[in-house]
Coordinates of C-alpha atoms in Angstrom, one line a residue:
Chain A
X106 CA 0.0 0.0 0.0
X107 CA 2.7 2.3 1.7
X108 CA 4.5 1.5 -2.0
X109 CA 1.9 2.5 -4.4
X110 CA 1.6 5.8 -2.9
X111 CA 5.1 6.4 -3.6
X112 CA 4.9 5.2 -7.1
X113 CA 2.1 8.3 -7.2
X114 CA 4.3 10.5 -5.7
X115 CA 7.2 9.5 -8.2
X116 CA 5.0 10.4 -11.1
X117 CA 3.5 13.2 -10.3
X118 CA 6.8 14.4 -9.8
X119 CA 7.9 13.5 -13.3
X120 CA 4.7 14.7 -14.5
X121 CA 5.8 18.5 -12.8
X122 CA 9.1 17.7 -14.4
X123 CA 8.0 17.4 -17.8
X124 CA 6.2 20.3 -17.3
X125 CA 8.9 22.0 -16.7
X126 CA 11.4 21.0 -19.1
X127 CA 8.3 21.9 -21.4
X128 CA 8.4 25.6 -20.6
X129 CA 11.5 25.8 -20.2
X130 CA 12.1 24.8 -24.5
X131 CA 9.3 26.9 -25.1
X132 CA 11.0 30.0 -23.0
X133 CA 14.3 29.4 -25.0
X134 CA 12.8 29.3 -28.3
X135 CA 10.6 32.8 -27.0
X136 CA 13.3 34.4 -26.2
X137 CA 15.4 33.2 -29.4
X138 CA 12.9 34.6 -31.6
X139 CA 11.9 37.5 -29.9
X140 CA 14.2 39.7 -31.1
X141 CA 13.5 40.4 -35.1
X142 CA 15.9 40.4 -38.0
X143 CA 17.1 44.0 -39.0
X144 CA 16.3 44.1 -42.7
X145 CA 16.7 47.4 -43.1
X146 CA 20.3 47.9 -44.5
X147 CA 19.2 45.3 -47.4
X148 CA 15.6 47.6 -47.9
X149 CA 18.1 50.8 -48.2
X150 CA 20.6 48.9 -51.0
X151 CA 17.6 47.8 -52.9
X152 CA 16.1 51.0 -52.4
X153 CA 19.3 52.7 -53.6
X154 CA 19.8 50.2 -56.5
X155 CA 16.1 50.7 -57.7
X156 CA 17.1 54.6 -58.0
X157 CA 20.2 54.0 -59.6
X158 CA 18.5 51.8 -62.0
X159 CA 15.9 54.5 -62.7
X160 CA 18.3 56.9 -63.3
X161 CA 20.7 55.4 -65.5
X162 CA 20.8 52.4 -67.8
X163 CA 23.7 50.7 -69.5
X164 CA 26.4 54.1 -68.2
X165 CA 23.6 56.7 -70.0
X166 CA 21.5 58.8 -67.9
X167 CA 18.2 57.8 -69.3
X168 CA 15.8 60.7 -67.4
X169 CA 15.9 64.2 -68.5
X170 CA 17.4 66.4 -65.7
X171 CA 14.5 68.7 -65.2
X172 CA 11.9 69.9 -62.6
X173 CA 9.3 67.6 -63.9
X174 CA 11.6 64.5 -63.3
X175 CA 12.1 66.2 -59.8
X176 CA 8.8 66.6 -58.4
X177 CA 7.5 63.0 -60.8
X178 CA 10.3 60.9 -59.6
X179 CA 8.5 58.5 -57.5
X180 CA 5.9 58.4 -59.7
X181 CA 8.1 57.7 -63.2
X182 CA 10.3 55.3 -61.3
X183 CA 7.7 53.3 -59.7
X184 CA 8.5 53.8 -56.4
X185 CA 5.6 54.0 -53.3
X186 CA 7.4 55.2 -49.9
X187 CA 3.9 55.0 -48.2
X188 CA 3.1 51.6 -49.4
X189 CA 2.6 50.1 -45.6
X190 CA 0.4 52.9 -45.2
X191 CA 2.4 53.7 -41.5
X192 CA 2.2 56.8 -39.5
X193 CA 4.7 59.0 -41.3
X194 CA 7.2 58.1 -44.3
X195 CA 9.8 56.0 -42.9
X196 CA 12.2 56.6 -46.0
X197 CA 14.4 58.8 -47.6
X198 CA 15.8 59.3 -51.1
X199 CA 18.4 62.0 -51.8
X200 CA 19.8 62.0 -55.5
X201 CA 22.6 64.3 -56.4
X202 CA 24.4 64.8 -59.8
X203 CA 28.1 66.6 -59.8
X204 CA 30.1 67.7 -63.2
X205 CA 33.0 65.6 -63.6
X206 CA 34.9 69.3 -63.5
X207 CA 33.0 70.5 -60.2
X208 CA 32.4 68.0 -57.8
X209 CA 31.4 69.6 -54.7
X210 CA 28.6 71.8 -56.2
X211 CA 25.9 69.6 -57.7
X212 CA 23.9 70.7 -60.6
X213 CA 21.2 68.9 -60.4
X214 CA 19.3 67.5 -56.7
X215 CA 16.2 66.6 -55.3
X216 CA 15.4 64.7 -51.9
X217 CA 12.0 62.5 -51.5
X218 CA 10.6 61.2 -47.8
X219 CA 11.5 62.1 -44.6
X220 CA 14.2 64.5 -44.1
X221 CA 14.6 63.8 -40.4
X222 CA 15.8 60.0 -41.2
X223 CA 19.3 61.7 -43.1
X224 CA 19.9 63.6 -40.0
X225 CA 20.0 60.4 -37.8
X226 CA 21.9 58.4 -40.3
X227 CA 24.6 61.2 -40.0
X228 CA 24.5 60.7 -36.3
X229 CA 25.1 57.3 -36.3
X230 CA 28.2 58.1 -37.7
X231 CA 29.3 59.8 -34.8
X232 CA 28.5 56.9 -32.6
X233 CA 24.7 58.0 -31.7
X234 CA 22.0 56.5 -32.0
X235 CA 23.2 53.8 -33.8
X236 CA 19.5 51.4 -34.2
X237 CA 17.3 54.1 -35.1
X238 CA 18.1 54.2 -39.0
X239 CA 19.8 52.2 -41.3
X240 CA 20.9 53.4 -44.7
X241 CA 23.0 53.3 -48.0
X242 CA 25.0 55.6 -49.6
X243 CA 26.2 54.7 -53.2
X244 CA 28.2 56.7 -56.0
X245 CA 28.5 56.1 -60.0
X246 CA 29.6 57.3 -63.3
X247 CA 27.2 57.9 -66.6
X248 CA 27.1 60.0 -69.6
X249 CA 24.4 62.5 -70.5
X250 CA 22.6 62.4 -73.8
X251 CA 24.9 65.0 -74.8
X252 CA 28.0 62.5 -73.7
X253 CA 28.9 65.1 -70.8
X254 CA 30.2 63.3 -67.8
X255 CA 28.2 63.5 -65.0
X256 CA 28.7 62.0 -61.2
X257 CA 25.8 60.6 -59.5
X258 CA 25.3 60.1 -55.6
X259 CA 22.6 58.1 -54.4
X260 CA 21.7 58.2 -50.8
X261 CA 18.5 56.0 -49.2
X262 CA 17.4 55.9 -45.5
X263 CA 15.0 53.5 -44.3
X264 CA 13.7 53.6 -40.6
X265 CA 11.0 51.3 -39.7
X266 CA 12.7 51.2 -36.5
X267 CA 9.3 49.0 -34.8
X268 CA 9.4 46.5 -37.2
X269 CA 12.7 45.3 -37.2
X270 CA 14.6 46.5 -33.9
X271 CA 13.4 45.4 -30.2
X272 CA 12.9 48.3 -28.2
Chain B
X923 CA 12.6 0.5 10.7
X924 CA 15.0 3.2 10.8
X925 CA 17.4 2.2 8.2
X926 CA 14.0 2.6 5.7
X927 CA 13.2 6.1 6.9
X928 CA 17.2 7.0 6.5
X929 CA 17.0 5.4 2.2
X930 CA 13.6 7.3 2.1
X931 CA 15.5 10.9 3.4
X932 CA 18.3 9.8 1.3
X933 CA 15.8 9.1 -1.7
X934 CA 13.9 12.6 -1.1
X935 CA 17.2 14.9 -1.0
X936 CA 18.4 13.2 -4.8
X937 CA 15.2 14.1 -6.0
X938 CA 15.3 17.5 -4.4
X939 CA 18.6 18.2 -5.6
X940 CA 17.9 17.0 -9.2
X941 CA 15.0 19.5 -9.4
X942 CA 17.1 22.3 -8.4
X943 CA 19.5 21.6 -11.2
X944 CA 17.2 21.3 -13.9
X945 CA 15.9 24.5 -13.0
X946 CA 19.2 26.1 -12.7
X947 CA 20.2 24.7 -16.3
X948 CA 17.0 25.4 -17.4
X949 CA 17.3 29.0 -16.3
X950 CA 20.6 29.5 -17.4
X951 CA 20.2 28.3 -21.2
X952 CA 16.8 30.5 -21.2
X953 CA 19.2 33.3 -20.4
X954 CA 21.8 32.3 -23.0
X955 CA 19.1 32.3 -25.8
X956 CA 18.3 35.7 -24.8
X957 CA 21.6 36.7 -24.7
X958 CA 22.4 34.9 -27.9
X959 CA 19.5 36.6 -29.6
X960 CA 20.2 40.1 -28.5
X961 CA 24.1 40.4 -29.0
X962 CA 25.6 37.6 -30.6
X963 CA 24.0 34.8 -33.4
X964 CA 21.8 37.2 -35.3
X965 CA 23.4 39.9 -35.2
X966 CA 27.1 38.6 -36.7
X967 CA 24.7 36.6 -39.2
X968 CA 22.8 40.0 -39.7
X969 CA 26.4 41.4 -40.7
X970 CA 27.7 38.7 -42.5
X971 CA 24.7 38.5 -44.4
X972 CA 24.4 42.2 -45.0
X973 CA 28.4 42.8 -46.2
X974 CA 27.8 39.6 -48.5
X975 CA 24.6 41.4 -50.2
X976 CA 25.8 44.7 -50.1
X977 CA 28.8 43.4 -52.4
X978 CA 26.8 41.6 -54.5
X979 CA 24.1 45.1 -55.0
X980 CA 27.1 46.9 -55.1
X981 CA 28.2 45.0 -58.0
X982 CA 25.1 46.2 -60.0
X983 CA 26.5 49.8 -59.4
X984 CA 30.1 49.2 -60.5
X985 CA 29.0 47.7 -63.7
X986 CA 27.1 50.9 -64.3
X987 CA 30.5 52.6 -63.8
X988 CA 32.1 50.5 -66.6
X989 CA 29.7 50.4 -69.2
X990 CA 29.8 54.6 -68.8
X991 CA 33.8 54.2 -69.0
X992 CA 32.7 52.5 -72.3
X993 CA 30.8 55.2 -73.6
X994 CA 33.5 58.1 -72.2
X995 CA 36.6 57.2 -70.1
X996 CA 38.0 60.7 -69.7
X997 CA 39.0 61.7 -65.9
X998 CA 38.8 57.9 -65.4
X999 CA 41.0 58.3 -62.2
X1000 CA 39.3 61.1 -61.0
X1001 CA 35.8 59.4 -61.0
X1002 CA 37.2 56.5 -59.9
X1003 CA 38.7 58.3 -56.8
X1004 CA 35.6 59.9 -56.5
X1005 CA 33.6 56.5 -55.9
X1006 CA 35.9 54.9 -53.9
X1007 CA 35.9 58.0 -51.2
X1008 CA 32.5 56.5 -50.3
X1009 CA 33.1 53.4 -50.1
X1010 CA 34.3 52.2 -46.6

């Protein structure tokens, strides 16, 4: 009698354990996969890529340089920076062109999105705020239809700082 | 009698002690998950992933580059010194 009680005791006991050896694989894997991938450095590249591509095909700039392109540009590159419909843009495009002979004065610029998000990125690179943004900065050659040279500088700035950082 | 109630104490404090280590190994590889998942796996994977795609979209750039050095390769080094200030 005095044994089968004991044999109760014994698996409850293993019963508790099993339990807990349960929640403890369940807490592991929680806490493994609680913390999101940051995909927002890839987002920016594409992002920046997408613009390049826009702008220039096989070395030839491909859009006329003009106002029109300027204040059309998302719309005649197919880009949508409000496509997940969120509270405020969470990107940034900056575009500028430089003469081969001048290259710290551009002739030619325009900036889409969120101004704010190029401010943080700069800060990051002074050491601050280093999860808030995540961005891409990319730099090519092509020829005008005229065959000038012209420098191109490509800069994208994705935040979305919810989605893919744990706060 | 007493020898019984002695292998029963004996019996008890085994099973006492092997809960408390499960737990504490259980606790401790909880924490290491979390730790793991904040600082260390994810993150180097994040970056090793990232530099590897970042080369391979930057590639898509450069061959921009080339095709315009086709077209006009005046002030080749000078572009070329140009791009590669940005690149880090």
């Amino acid at each position: 009698m005095k044994n089968k009680k004991a044999e109760q005791m014994i698996s409850v006991y293993w019963f508790v354990i099993l339990i807990l050896v349960a929640v403890g694989i369940y807490a592991m894997i929680a806490a493994y996969f609680n913390y999101p991938t940051d995909v927002r450095q890839w987002e920016a590249e594409v992002l920046g890529n997408r613009v390049a591509d826009c702008i220039s095909e096989n070395g030839k700039i491909v859009q006329e340089l003009n106002e029109e392109f300027k204040s059309n540009f998302l719309i005649i590159c197919g880009l949508n920076l409000e496509a997940q419909k969120l509270e405020q843009p969470q990107f940034y495009i900056e575009v500028n062109f430089f003469n081969v002979e001048n290259l710290e004065e551009s002739i030619f610029n325009f900036s889409k999105g969120n101004y704010a998000w190029k401010e943080q990125y700069f800060l990051q690179e002074e050491g601050k705020f280093q999860r808030v943004v995540k961005g891409s900065e990319k730099r090519f050659y092509s020829v005008d239809n005229q065959g000038k040279q012209i420098l191109v500088e490509v800069l994208t700035v994705v935040r979305k700082t919810e989605k893919n950082v744990k706060i | 009698m007493l020898k019984f109630k002695r292998a029963q104490i004996s019996e008890t404090m085994t099973w006492i002690v092997a809960t408390i280590i499960i737990i504490v190994s259980l606790t401790f590889f909880v924490f290491l998950a979390d730790v793991l998942a904040q600082e260390g796996a994810i993150k180097n994977f994040a970056d090793k992933t990232t530099s590897g795609v970042s080369f391979e979209l930057d590639k898509e750039v450069k061959a921009k580059t080339n095709m315009a050095f086709e077209l006009n390769s005046l002030n080749k080094e000078k572009i070329n010194n140009w791009i590669s200030k940005n690149e880090k």
